[in-house]
Amino acid sequence: MATNENLPPNVIKQLAKELKNLDEIPPEGIKVGLNDDNFSVIFADIEGPAGTPYENGVFRMKLILSHDFPQSPPQGFFLTKIFHPNIANNGEICVNALKRDWNPNLGLRHILIVIRCLLIEPFPESALNEQAGKMLLENYDEYAKHARLFTGIHALKPKPKLKSGAISESTTTATTINVEQTNTSVKCVDQKNAAAPQLLPSPLAPKPENGQDYPVGTPPLVGTGVGGSKAAPALQKKESGLNKVPADKKKMDARKKSLKRL
């Protein structure tokens, strides 16, 4: 296995450039880990493609560069257990791009994309896992069942934790404030009703013409109402008594003036 010390300077420079580009603009579903001290081992996390038995899984793999890279292809291994025809039980990857179809001009990006595409379209004819290859050819549903089982056990992505604590706390606080405000409003209304004297209708007050009692706290109306109804008899007697006093006084003054003239 090569290290940065025994890799040619031009290869190190090219690898550094490619790794930086992969970090800044990663391929779809692929994330590459960087190790500035050793470019000979490159790690990557590959997301299971949608619509495949590997969906919702994350599979870690590595590329091991030989001392004469790029003249010789790197070796690829899956570190996460996976049920796949072209991936052996020890994780070794069998793909033509890393074997007979190898080209020194192929970059790391191309290699990683080809490996991810292998999860979409396996090649059971060149299987390293004979059981998976045979199952894929004879019974796809059974193969997919096994592949999903491996994915769920070994490669399932962790679900993000919900911030339920903060949400619950804020919700509880808001609810407490609303309840306190409601209780305060009820207390204020009760105190106001207790302080205000309740007006009861006088037992001598006349009832409405329809025979219904007045509501509690509502004094009976006195005077001419709508339609020209007459005033209460008690008020009319009082007003007539007040009118008689000035008339009697005028008669007494007139008599006094007549006596003085005589």
mmCIF file of N, CA, C and O in Angstrom, residues 21-122:
data_model
loop_
_atom_site.group_PDB
_atom_site.id
_atom_site.type_symbol
_atom_site.label_atom_id
_atom_site.label_comp_id
_atom_site.label_asym_id
_atom_site.label_seq_id
_atom_site.Cartn_x
_atom_site.Cartn_y
_atom_site.Cartn_z
ATOM 1 N N ASN A 21 -12.002 18.832 -4.961
ATOM 2 C CA ASN A 21 -13.179 19.016 -5.809
ATOM 3 C C ASN A 21 -14.341 18.141 -5.346
ATOM 4 O O ASN A 21 -15.501 18.570 -5.356
ATOM 5 N N LEU A 22 -14.043 16.910 -4.908
ATOM 6 C CA LEU A 22 -15.082 16.019 -4.412
ATOM 7 C C LEU A 22 -15.686 16.546 -3.109
ATOM 8 O O LEU A 22 -16.869 16.344 -2.828
ATOM 9 N N ASP A 23 -14.869 17.215 -2.308
ATOM 10 C CA ASP A 23 -15.361 17.772 -1.055
ATOM 11 C C ASP A 23 -16.253 18.987 -1.296
ATOM 12 O O ASP A 23 -17.281 19.162 -0.636
ATOM 13 N N GLU A 24 -15.866 19.820 -2.246
ATOM 14 C CA GLU A 24 -16.636 21.030 -2.539
ATOM 15 C C GLU A 24 -17.876 20.739 -3.378
ATOM 16 O O GLU A 24 -18.936 21.332 -3.161
ATOM 17 N N ILE A 25 -17.749 19.830 -4.330
ATOM 18 C CA ILE A 25 -18.882 19.477 -5.201
ATOM 19 C C ILE A 25 -19.012 17.953 -5.201
ATOM 20 O O ILE A 25 -18.556 17.278 -6.141
ATOM 21 N N PRO A 26 -19.606 17.387 -4.162
ATOM 22 C CA PRO A 26 -19.690 15.917 -4.099
ATOM 23 C C PRO A 26 -20.686 15.367 -5.117
ATOM 24 O O PRO A 26 -21.677 16.026 -5.452
ATOM 25 N N PRO A 27 -20.437 14.153 -5.619
ATOM 26 C CA PRO A 27 -21.415 13.510 -6.513
ATOM 27 C C PRO A 27 -22.695 13.202 -5.741
ATOM 28 O O PRO A 27 -22.688 13.132 -4.511
ATOM 29 N N GLU A 28 -23.764 13.003 -6.465
ATOM 30 C CA GLU A 28 -25.053 12.731 -5.823
ATOM 31 C C GLU A 28 -24.973 11.441 -5.007
ATOM 32 O O GLU A 28 -24.593 10.386 -5.503
ATOM 33 N N GLY A 29 -25.322 11.560 -3.715
ATOM 34 C CA GLY A 29 -25.365 10.385 -2.851
ATOM 35 C C GLY A 29 -24.024 9.877 -2.399
ATOM 36 O O GLY A 29 -23.930 8.776 -1.859
ATOM 37 N N ILE A 30 -22.963 10.672 -2.578
ATOM 38 C CA ILE A 30 -21.610 10.223 -2.205
ATOM 39 C C ILE A 30 -20.917 11.328 -1.413
ATOM 40 O O ILE A 30 -20.928 12.491 -1.814
ATOM 41 N N LYS A 31 -20.308 10.953 -0.310
ATOM 42 C CA LYS A 31 -19.537 11.890 0.506
ATOM 43 C C LYS A 31 -18.175 11.290 0.774
ATOM 44 O O LYS A 31 -18.063 10.174 1.295
ATOM 45 N N VAL A 32 -17.126 12.026 0.427
ATOM 46 C CA VAL A 32 -15.748 11.524 0.528
ATOM 47 C C VAL A 32 -15.086 12.108 1.769
ATOM 48 O O VAL A 32 -15.232 13.296 2.072
ATOM 49 N N GLY A 33 -14.367 11.253 2.501
ATOM 50 C CA GLY A 33 -13.603 11.710 3.648
ATOM 51 C C GLY A 33 -12.177 12.053 3.247
ATOM 52 O O GLY A 33 -11.565 11.363 2.424
ATOM 53 N N LEU A 34 -11.660 13.131 3.822
ATOM 54 C CA LEU A 34 -10.322 13.605 3.469
ATOM 55 C C LEU A 34 -9.309 13.208 4.537
ATOM 56 O O LEU A 34 -9.605 13.230 5.731
ATOM 57 N N ASN A 35 -8.120 12.833 4.077
ATOM 58 C CA ASN A 35 -6.998 12.542 4.968
ATOM 59 C C ASN A 35 -5.739 13.085 4.303
ATOM 60 O O ASN A 35 -5.157 12.448 3.413
ATOM 61 N N ASP A 36 -5.332 14.269 4.724
ATOM 62 C CA ASP A 36 -4.201 14.942 4.076
ATOM 63 C C ASP A 36 -2.886 14.188 4.253
ATOM 64 O O ASP A 36 -1.957 14.371 3.472
ATOM 65 N N ASP A 37 -2.789 13.370 5.296
ATOM 66 C CA ASP A 37 -1.536 12.666 5.562
ATOM 67 C C ASP A 37 -1.387 11.393 4.734
ATOM 68 O O ASP A 37 -0.276 10.875 4.599
ATOM 69 N N ASN A 38 -2.482 10.880 4.204
ATOM 70 C CA ASN A 38 -2.403 9.627 3.468
ATOM 71 C C ASN A 38 -3.488 9.592 2.398
ATOM 72 O O ASN A 38 -4.660 9.353 2.685
ATOM 73 N N PHE A 39 -3.080 9.847 1.169
ATOM 74 C CA PHE A 39 -4.007 9.815 0.042
ATOM 75 C C PHE A 39 -4.155 8.408 -0.534
ATOM 76 O O PHE A 39 -4.941 8.192 -1.454
ATOM 77 N N SER A 40 -3.432 7.453 0.017
ATOM 78 C CA SER A 40 -3.467 6.113 -0.551
ATOM 79 C C SER A 40 -4.714 5.339 -0.133
ATOM 80 O O SER A 40 -5.053 4.334 -0.753
ATOM 81 N N VAL A 41 -5.401 5.772 0.927
ATOM 82 C CA VAL A 41 -6.651 5.144 1.361
ATOM 83 C C VAL A 41 -7.716 6.238 1.376
ATOM 84 O O VAL A 41 -7.610 7.211 2.107
ATOM 85 N N ILE A 42 -8.729 6.062 0.561
ATOM 86 C CA ILE A 42 -9.791 7.063 0.414
ATOM 87 C C ILE A 42 -11.110 6.432 0.855
ATOM 88 O O ILE A 42 -11.515 5.387 0.326
ATOM 89 N N PHE A 43 -11.746 7.047 1.832
ATOM 90 C CA PHE A 43 -13.020 6.565 2.360
ATOM 91 C C PHE A 43 -14.170 7.376 1.757
ATOM 92 O O PHE A 43 -14.028 8.556 1.459
ATOM 93 N N ALA A 44 -15.309 6.698 1.602
ATOM 94 C CA ALA A 44 -16.502 7.368 1.066
ATOM 95 C C ALA A 44 -17.743 6.710 1.638
ATOM 96 O O ALA A 44 -17.771 5.495 1.865
ATOM 97 N N ASP A 45 -18.757 7.531 1.892
ATOM 98 C CA ASP A 45 -20.073 7.043 2.303
ATOM 99 C C ASP A 45 -21.020 7.145 1.113
ATOM 100 O O ASP A 45 -21.179 8.228 0.533
ATOM 101 N N ILE A 46 -21.640 6.029 0.769
ATOM 102 C CA ILE A 46 -22.532 5.973 -0.388
ATOM 103 C C ILE A 46 -23.959 5.742 0.090
ATOM 104 O O ILE A 46 -24.222 4.772 0.820
ATOM 105 N N GLU A 47 -24.875 6.613 -0.312
ATOM 106 C CA GLU A 47 -26.284 6.458 0.036
ATOM 107 C C GLU A 47 -26.953 5.473 -0.920
ATOM 108 O O GLU A 47 -26.725 5.515 -2.129
ATOM 109 N N GLY A 48 -27.768 4.607 -0.346
ATOM 110 C CA GLY A 48 -28.488 3.650 -1.181
ATOM 111 C C GLY A 48 -29.446 4.367 -2.122
ATOM 112 O O GLY A 48 -30.247 5.197 -1.694
ATOM 113 N N PRO A 49 -29.384 4.104 -3.416
ATOM 114 C CA PRO A 49 -30.254 4.792 -4.381
ATOM 115 C C PRO A 49 -31.731 4.503 -4.120
ATOM 116 O O PRO A 49 -32.094 3.401 -3.699
ATOM 117 N N ALA A 50 -32.576 5.488 -4.377
ATOM 118 C CA ALA A 50 -34.015 5.323 -4.194
ATOM 119 C C ALA A 50 -34.559 4.289 -5.181
ATOM 120 O O ALA A 50 -34.083 4.181 -6.314
ATOM 121 N N GLY A 51 -35.529 3.513 -4.741
ATOM 122 C CA GLY A 51 -36.133 2.509 -5.594
ATOM 123 C C GLY A 51 -35.379 1.198 -5.634
ATOM 124 O O GLY A 51 -35.750 0.302 -6.403
ATOM 125 N N THR A 52 -34.322 1.069 -4.822
ATOM 126 C CA THR A 52 -33.549 -0.169 -4.756
ATOM 127 C C THR A 52 -33.688 -0.762 -3.355
ATOM 128 O O THR A 52 -34.128 -0.086 -2.423
ATOM 129 N N PRO A 53 -33.296 -2.014 -3.168
ATOM 130 C CA PRO A 53 -33.350 -2.601 -1.817
ATOM 131 C C PRO A 53 -32.394 -1.922 -0.835
ATOM 132 O O PRO A 53 -32.462 -2.195 0.363
ATOM 133 N N TYR A 54 -31.523 -1.047 -1.342
ATOM 134 C CA TYR A 54 -30.537 -0.376 -0.488
ATOM 135 C C TYR A 54 -30.968 1.042 -0.109
ATOM 136 O O TYR A 54 -30.208 1.785 0.506
ATOM 137 N N GLU A 55 -32.195 1.391 -0.468
ATOM 138 C CA GLU A 55 -32.713 2.724 -0.167
ATOM 139 C C GLU A 55 -32.746 2.939 1.349
ATOM 140 O O GLU A 55 -33.001 2.029 2.121
ATOM 141 N N ASN A 56 -32.450 4.187 1.754
ATOM 142 C CA ASN A 56 -32.404 4.604 3.166
ATOM 143 C C ASN A 56 -31.205 4.048 3.912
ATOM 144 O O ASN A 56 -31.119 4.203 5.148
ATOM 145 N N GLY A 57 -30.271 3.436 3.191
ATOM 146 C CA GLY A 57 -29.046 2.954 3.819
ATOM 147 C C GLY A 57 -27.849 3.810 3.445
ATOM 148 O O GLY A 57 -27.835 4.471 2.407
ATOM 149 N N VAL A 58 -26.832 3.793 4.310
ATOM 150 C CA VAL A 58 -25.566 4.468 4.031
ATOM 151 C C VAL A 58 -24.457 3.422 4.151
ATOM 152 O O VAL A 58 -24.300 2.797 5.207
ATOM 153 N N PHE A 59 -23.693 3.255 3.092
ATOM 154 C CA PHE A 59 -22.677 2.210 3.019
ATOM 155 C C PHE A 59 -21.290 2.847 2.933
ATOM 156 O O PHE A 59 -21.012 3.619 2.019
ATOM 157 N N ARG A 60 -20.452 2.500 3.895
ATOM 158 C CA ARG A 60 -19.077 3.017 3.875
ATOM 159 C C ARG A 60 -18.193 2.068 3.079
ATOM 160 O O ARG A 60 -18.260 0.843 3.244
ATOM 161 N N MET A 61 -17.357 2.652 2.226
ATOM 162 C CA MET A 61 -16.413 1.867 1.432
ATOM 163 C C MET A 61 -15.069 2.593 1.382
ATOM 164 O O MET A 61 -14.970 3.747 1.802
ATOM 165 N N LYS A 62 -14.081 1.898 0.870
ATOM 166 C CA LYS A 62 -12.754 2.515 0.756
ATOM 167 C C LYS A 62 -12.082 2.074 -0.530
ATOM 168 O O LYS A 62 -12.327 0.964 -1.036
ATOM 169 N N LEU A 63 -11.254 2.956 -1.054
ATOM 170 C CA LEU A 63 -10.388 2.670 -2.201
ATOM 171 C C LEU A 63 -8.946 2.646 -1.720
ATOM 172 O O LEU A 63 -8.494 3.582 -1.057
ATOM 173 N N ILE A 64 -8.232 1.563 -2.066
ATOM 174 C CA ILE A 64 -6.818 1.436 -1.678
ATOM 175 C C ILE A 64 -5.974 1.579 -2.935
ATOM 176 O O ILE A 64 -6.085 0.777 -3.877
ATOM 177 N N LEU A 65 -5.133 2.604 -2.951
ATOM 178 C CA LEU A 65 -4.294 2.884 -4.128
ATOM 179 C C LEU A 65 -2.990 2.096 -4.030
ATOM 180 O O LEU A 65 -2.379 2.011 -2.947
ATOM 181 N N SER A 66 -2.584 1.531 -5.147
ATOM 182 C CA SER A 66 -1.314 0.784 -5.191
ATOM 183 C C SER A 66 -0.141 1.740 -5.333
ATOM 184 O O SER A 66 -0.310 2.930 -5.615
ATOM 185 N N HIS A 67 1.082 1.215 -5.167
ATOM 186 C CA HIS A 67 2.271 2.071 -5.213
ATOM 187 C C HIS A 67 2.504 2.614 -6.616
ATOM 188 O O HIS A 67 3.180 3.636 -6.780
ATOM 189 N N ASP A 68 1.975 1.918 -7.657
ATOM 190 C CA ASP A 68 2.165 2.405 -9.024
ATOM 191 C C ASP A 68 0.894 3.051 -9.588
ATOM 192 O O ASP A 68 0.736 3.152 -10.809
ATOM 193 N N PHE A 69 0.001 3.472 -8.707
ATOM 194 C CA PHE A 69 -1.184 4.203 -9.155
ATOM 195 C C PHE A 69 -0.739 5.482 -9.860
ATOM 196 O O PHE A 69 0.208 6.150 -9.413
ATOM 197 N N PRO A 70 -1.337 5.835 -10.971
ATOM 198 C CA PRO A 70 -2.584 5.329 -11.565
ATOM 199 C C PRO A 70 -2.390 4.272 -12.660
ATOM 200 O O PRO A 70 -3.352 3.989 -13.371
ATOM 201 N N GLN A 71 -1.196 3.740 -12.772
ATOM 202 C CA GLN A 71 -1.018 2.715 -13.790
ATOM 203 C C GLN A 71 -1.800 1.465 -13.444
ATOM 204 O O GLN A 71 -2.281 0.758 -14.331
ATOM 205 N N SER A 72 -1.909 1.162 -12.177
ATOM 206 C CA SER A 72 -2.713 0.016 -11.718
ATOM 207 C C SER A 72 -3.980 0.540 -11.053
ATOM 208 O O SER A 72 -3.956 1.588 -10.390
ATOM 209 N N PRO A 73 -5.088 -0.163 -11.194
ATOM 210 C CA PRO A 73 -6.341 0.309 -10.601
ATOM 211 C C PRO A 73 -6.318 0.155 -9.087
ATOM 212 O O PRO A 73 -5.618 -0.712 -8.545
ATOM 213 N N PRO A 74 -7.081 0.969 -8.391
ATOM 214 C CA PRO A 74 -7.197 0.787 -6.940
ATOM 215 C C PRO A 74 -8.079 -0.409 -6.618
ATOM 216 O O PRO A 74 -8.821 -0.901 -7.482
ATOM 217 N N GLN A 75 -7.989 -0.880 -5.401
ATOM 218 C CA GLN A 75 -8.874 -1.920 -4.921
ATOM 219 C C GLN A 75 -10.018 -1.277 -4.141
ATOM 220 O O GLN A 75 -9.791 -0.345 -3.370
ATOM 221 N N GLY A 76 -11.224 -1.801 -4.369
ATOM 222 C CA GLY A 76 -12.387 -1.261 -3.673
ATOM 223 C C GLY A 76 -12.993 -2.261 -2.718
ATOM 224 O O GLY A 76 -13.107 -3.452 -3.036
ATOM 225 N N PHE A 77 -13.358 -1.795 -1.510
ATOM 226 C CA PHE A 77 -13.955 -2.645 -0.491
ATOM 227 C C PHE A 77 -15.129 -1.917 0.168
ATOM 228 O O PHE A 77 -15.041 -0.721 0.445
ATOM 229 N N PHE A 78 -16.209 -2.676 0.419
ATOM 230 C CA PHE A 78 -17.303 -2.167 1.239
ATOM 231 C C PHE A 78 -17.005 -2.537 2.688
ATOM 232 O O PHE A 78 -16.801 -3.713 3.004
ATOM 233 N N LEU A 79 -17.001 -1.546 3.559
ATOM 234 C CA LEU A 79 -16.798 -1.794 4.981
ATOM 235 C C LEU A 79 -18.121 -2.103 5.680
ATOM 236 O O LEU A 79 -18.117 -2.742 6.730
ATOM 237 N N THR A 80 -19.217 -1.651 5.104
ATOM 238 C CA THR A 80 -20.550 -1.955 5.631
ATOM 239 C C THR A 80 -21.058 -3.235 4.970
ATOM 240 O O THR A 80 -20.968 -3.383 3.748
ATOM 241 N N LYS A 81 -21.574 -4.148 5.771
ATOM 242 C CA LYS A 81 -22.088 -5.400 5.223
ATOM 243 C C LYS A 81 -23.248 -5.116 4.276
ATOM 244 O O LYS A 81 -24.123 -4.311 4.569
ATOM 245 N N ILE A 82 -23.238 -5.804 3.153
ATOM 246 C CA ILE A 82 -24.250 -5.590 2.128
ATOM 247 C C ILE A 82 -24.493 -6.895 1.387
ATOM 248 O O ILE A 82 -23.560 -7.688 1.170
ATOM 249 N N PHE A 83 -25.745 -7.134 1.016
ATOM 250 C CA PHE A 83 -26.104 -8.331 0.252
ATOM 251 C C PHE A 83 -26.224 -7.908 -1.204
ATOM 252 O O PHE A 83 -27.223 -7.322 -1.626
ATOM 253 N N HIS A 84 -25.172 -8.259 -1.987
ATOM 254 C CA HIS A 84 -25.093 -7.800 -3.383
ATOM 255 C C HIS A 84 -24.298 -8.820 -4.188
ATOM 256 O O HIS A 84 -23.265 -9.322 -3.727
ATOM 257 N N PRO A 85 -24.723 -9.124 -5.414
ATOM 258 C CA PRO A 85 -24.014 -10.124 -6.213
ATOM 259 C C PRO A 85 -22.550 -9.781 -6.476
ATOM 260 O O PRO A 85 -21.703 -10.681 -6.528
ATOM 261 N N ASN A 86 -22.245 -8.512 -6.668
ATOM 262 C CA ASN A 86 -20.896 -8.111 -7.054
ATOM 263 C C ASN A 86 -20.036 -7.646 -5.896
ATOM 264 O O ASN A 86 -18.971 -7.052 -6.110
ATOM 265 N N ILE A 87 -20.469 -7.939 -4.679
ATOM 266 C CA ILE A 87 -19.690 -7.580 -3.485
ATOM 267 C C ILE A 87 -19.549 -8.831 -2.633
ATOM 268 O O ILE A 87 -20.543 -9.427 -2.201
ATOM 269 N N ALA A 88 -18.292 -9.222 -2.403
ATOM 270 C CA ALA A 88 -18.025 -10.461 -1.687
ATOM 271 C C ALA A 88 -18.314 -10.292 -0.200
ATOM 272 O O ALA A 88 -18.535 -9.176 0.302
ATOM 273 N N ASN A 89 -18.322 -11.417 0.517
ATOM 274 C CA ASN A 89 -18.583 -11.371 1.949
ATOM 275 C C ASN A 89 -17.536 -10.563 2.708
ATOM 276 O O ASN A 89 -17.827 -10.009 3.774
ATOM 277 N N ASN A 90 -16.305 -10.513 2.181
ATOM 278 C CA ASN A 90 -15.256 -9.703 2.820
ATOM 279 C C ASN A 90 -15.300 -8.242 2.370
ATOM 280 O O ASN A 90 -14.443 -7.451 2.760
ATOM 281 N N GLY A 91 -16.296 -7.874 1.529
ATOM 282 C CA GLY A 91 -16.457 -6.493 1.103
ATOM 283 C C GLY A 91 -15.796 -6.158 -0.215
ATOM 284 O O GLY A 91 -15.958 -5.027 -0.719
ATOM 285 N N GLU A 92 -15.037 -7.085 -0.798
ATOM 286 C CA GLU A 92 -14.349 -6.790 -2.059
ATOM 287 C C GLU A 92 -15.368 -6.504 -3.167
ATOM 288 O O GLU A 92 -16.392 -7.177 -3.291
ATOM 289 N N ILE A 93 -15.036 -5.494 -3.989
ATOM 290 C CA ILE A 93 -15.938 -5.062 -5.060
ATOM 291 C C ILE A 93 -15.443 -5.603 -6.391
ATOM 292 O O ILE A 93 -14.265 -5.474 -6.727
ATOM 293 N N CYS A 94 -16.361 -6.200 -7.142
ATOM 294 C CA CYS A 94 -16.035 -6.658 -8.487
ATOM 295 C C CYS A 94 -16.782 -5.796 -9.491
ATOM 296 O O CYS A 94 -18.004 -5.908 -9.644
ATOM 297 N N VAL A 95 -16.054 -4.905 -10.162
ATOM 298 C CA VAL A 95 -16.638 -4.037 -11.171
ATOM 299 C C VAL A 95 -15.595 -3.850 -12.266
ATOM 300 O O VAL A 95 -14.391 -3.739 -11.995
ATOM 301 N N ASN A 96 -16.048 -3.839 -13.501
ATOM 302 C CA ASN A 96 -15.113 -3.791 -14.623
ATOM 303 C C ASN A 96 -14.250 -2.532 -14.627
ATOM 304 O O ASN A 96 -13.108 -2.547 -15.096
ATOM 305 N N ALA A 97 -14.790 -1.439 -14.094
ATOM 306 C CA ALA A 97 -14.020 -0.191 -14.092
ATOM 307 C C ALA A 97 -12.763 -0.311 -13.252
ATOM 308 O O ALA A 97 -11.787 0.423 -13.483
ATOM 309 N N LEU A 98 -12.741 -1.241 -12.287
ATOM 310 C CA LEU A 98 -11.563 -1.444 -11.438
ATOM 311 C C LEU A 98 -10.762 -2.670 -11.864
ATOM 312 O O LEU A 98 -9.814 -3.055 -11.174
ATOM 313 N N LYS A 99 -11.115 -3.243 -13.006
ATOM 314 C CA LYS A 99 -10.405 -4.424 -13.459
ATOM 315 C C LYS A 99 -10.015 -4.276 -14.933
ATOM 316 O O LYS A 99 -9.140 -3.487 -15.267
ATOM 317 N N ARG A 100 -10.704 -4.986 -15.810
ATOM 318 C CA ARG A 100 -10.276 -5.019 -17.212
ATOM 319 C C ARG A 100 -10.535 -3.699 -17.934
ATOM 320 O O ARG A 100 -9.865 -3.393 -18.940
ATOM 321 N N ASP A 101 -11.513 -2.923 -17.467
ATOM 322 C CA ASP A 101 -11.817 -1.645 -18.126
ATOM 323 C C ASP A 101 -11.090 -0.462 -17.495
ATOM 324 O O ASP A 101 -11.424 0.696 -17.764
ATOM 325 N N TRP A 102 -10.080 -0.753 -16.689
ATOM 326 C CA TRP A 102 -9.371 0.337 -16.004
ATOM 327 C C TRP A 102 -8.616 1.204 -17.003
ATOM 328 O O TRP A 102 -7.996 0.717 -17.946
ATOM 329 N N ASN A 103 -8.658 2.505 -16.751
ATOM 330 C CA ASN A 103 -7.948 3.489 -17.573
ATOM 331 C C ASN A 103 -7.274 4.484 -16.630
ATOM 332 O O ASN A 103 -7.943 5.056 -15.760
ATOM 333 N N PRO A 104 -5.945 4.688 -16.759
ATOM 334 C CA PRO A 104 -5.246 5.622 -15.862
ATOM 335 C C PRO A 104 -5.830 7.028 -15.874
ATOM 336 O O PRO A 104 -5.619 7.801 -14.925
ATOM 337 N N ASN A 105 -6.556 7.349 -16.921
ATOM 338 C CA ASN A 105 -7.134 8.697 -17.004
ATOM 339 C C ASN A 105 -8.463 8.827 -16.234
ATOM 340 O O ASN A 105 -8.994 9.926 -16.107
ATOM 341 N N LEU A 106 -8.979 7.690 -15.763
ATOM 342 C CA LEU A 106 -10.220 7.748 -14.994
ATOM 343 C C LEU A 106 -9.951 8.418 -13.637
ATOM 344 O O LEU A 106 -9.002 8.076 -12.940
ATOM 345 N N GLY A 107 -10.805 9.324 -13.261
ATOM 346 C CA GLY A 107 -10.629 10.004 -11.985
ATOM 347 C C GLY A 107 -11.401 9.324 -10.871
ATOM 348 O O GLY A 107 -12.195 8.391 -11.076
ATOM 349 N N LEU A 108 -11.174 9.809 -9.641
ATOM 350 C CA LEU A 108 -11.845 9.239 -8.478
ATOM 351 C C LEU A 108 -13.362 9.424 -8.558
ATOM 352 O O LEU A 108 -14.122 8.550 -8.153
ATOM 353 N N ARG A 109 -13.779 10.553 -9.093
ATOM 354 C CA ARG A 109 -15.213 10.813 -9.204
ATOM 355 C C ARG A 109 -15.896 9.736 -10.057
ATOM 356 O O ARG A 109 -16.952 9.217 -9.689
ATOM 357 N N HIS A 110 -15.289 9.404 -11.190
ATOM 358 C CA HIS A 110 -15.862 8.409 -12.084
ATOM 359 C C HIS A 110 -15.940 7.046 -11.385
ATOM 360 O O HIS A 110 -16.952 6.339 -11.495
ATOM 361 N N ILE A 111 -14.900 6.690 -10.651
ATOM 362 C CA ILE A 111 -14.872 5.386 -9.975
ATOM 363 C C ILE A 111 -15.998 5.294 -8.944
ATOM 364 O O ILE A 111 -16.725 4.297 -8.873
ATOM 365 N N LEU A 112 -16.160 6.343 -8.143
ATOM 366 C CA LEU A 112 -17.186 6.329 -7.097
ATOM 367 C C LEU A 112 -18.596 6.284 -7.688
ATOM 368 O O LEU A 112 -19.470 5.587 -7.174
ATOM 369 N N ILE A 113 -18.806 7.005 -8.780
ATOM 370 C CA ILE A 113 -20.126 6.995 -9.419
ATOM 371 C C ILE A 113 -20.441 5.613 -9.985
ATOM 372 O O ILE A 113 -21.576 5.118 -9.885
ATOM 373 N N VAL A 114 -19.443 4.957 -10.569
ATOM 374 C CA VAL A 114 -19.648 3.609 -11.110
ATOM 375 C C VAL A 114 -20.019 2.627 -9.998
ATOM 376 O O VAL A 114 -20.906 1.782 -10.156
ATOM 377 N N ILE A 115 -19.364 2.752 -8.841
ATOM 378 C CA ILE A 115 -19.655 1.852 -7.723
ATOM 379 C C ILE A 115 -21.074 2.076 -7.211
ATOM 380 O O ILE A 115 -21.799 1.120 -6.904
ATOM 381 N N ARG A 116 -21.511 3.315 -7.145
ATOM 382 C CA ARG A 116 -22.893 3.581 -6.702
ATOM 383 C C ARG A 116 -23.899 3.047 -7.730
ATOM 384 O O ARG A 116 -24.963 2.532 -7.351
ATOM 385 N N CYS A 117 -23.581 3.189 -8.995
ATOM 386 C CA CYS A 117 -24.474 2.656 -10.035
ATOM 387 C C CYS A 117 -24.593 1.143 -9.939
ATOM 388 O O CYS A 117 -25.605 0.561 -10.361
ATOM 389 N N LEU A 118 -23.563 0.497 -9.365
ATOM 390 C CA LEU A 118 -23.605 -0.949 -9.186
ATOM 391 C C LEU A 118 -24.748 -1.354 -8.249
ATOM 392 O O LEU A 118 -25.297 -2.457 -8.368
ATOM 393 N N LEU A 119 -25.119 -0.461 -7.318
ATOM 394 C CA LEU A 119 -26.235 -0.740 -6.412
ATOM 395 C C LEU A 119 -27.579 -0.645 -7.143
ATOM 396 O O LEU A 119 -28.561 -1.248 -6.720
ATOM 397 N N ILE A 120 -27.584 0.103 -8.239
ATOM 398 C CA ILE A 120 -28.819 0.249 -9.022
ATOM 399 C C ILE A 120 -28.981 -0.916 -9.995
ATOM 400 O O ILE A 120 -30.066 -1.477 -10.141
ATOM 401 N N GLU A 121 -27.881 -1.297 -10.639
ATOM 402 C CA GLU A 121 -27.928 -2.364 -11.648
ATOM 403 C C GLU A 121 -26.806 -3.367 -11.399
ATOM 404 O O GLU A 121 -25.693 -3.218 -11.912
ATOM 405 N N PRO A 122 -27.071 -4.401 -10.606
ATOM 406 C CA PRO A 122 -26.046 -5.430 -10.365
ATOM 407 C C PRO A 122 -25.803 -6.270 -11.619
ATOM 408 O O PRO A 122 -26.603 -6.278 -12.556
#
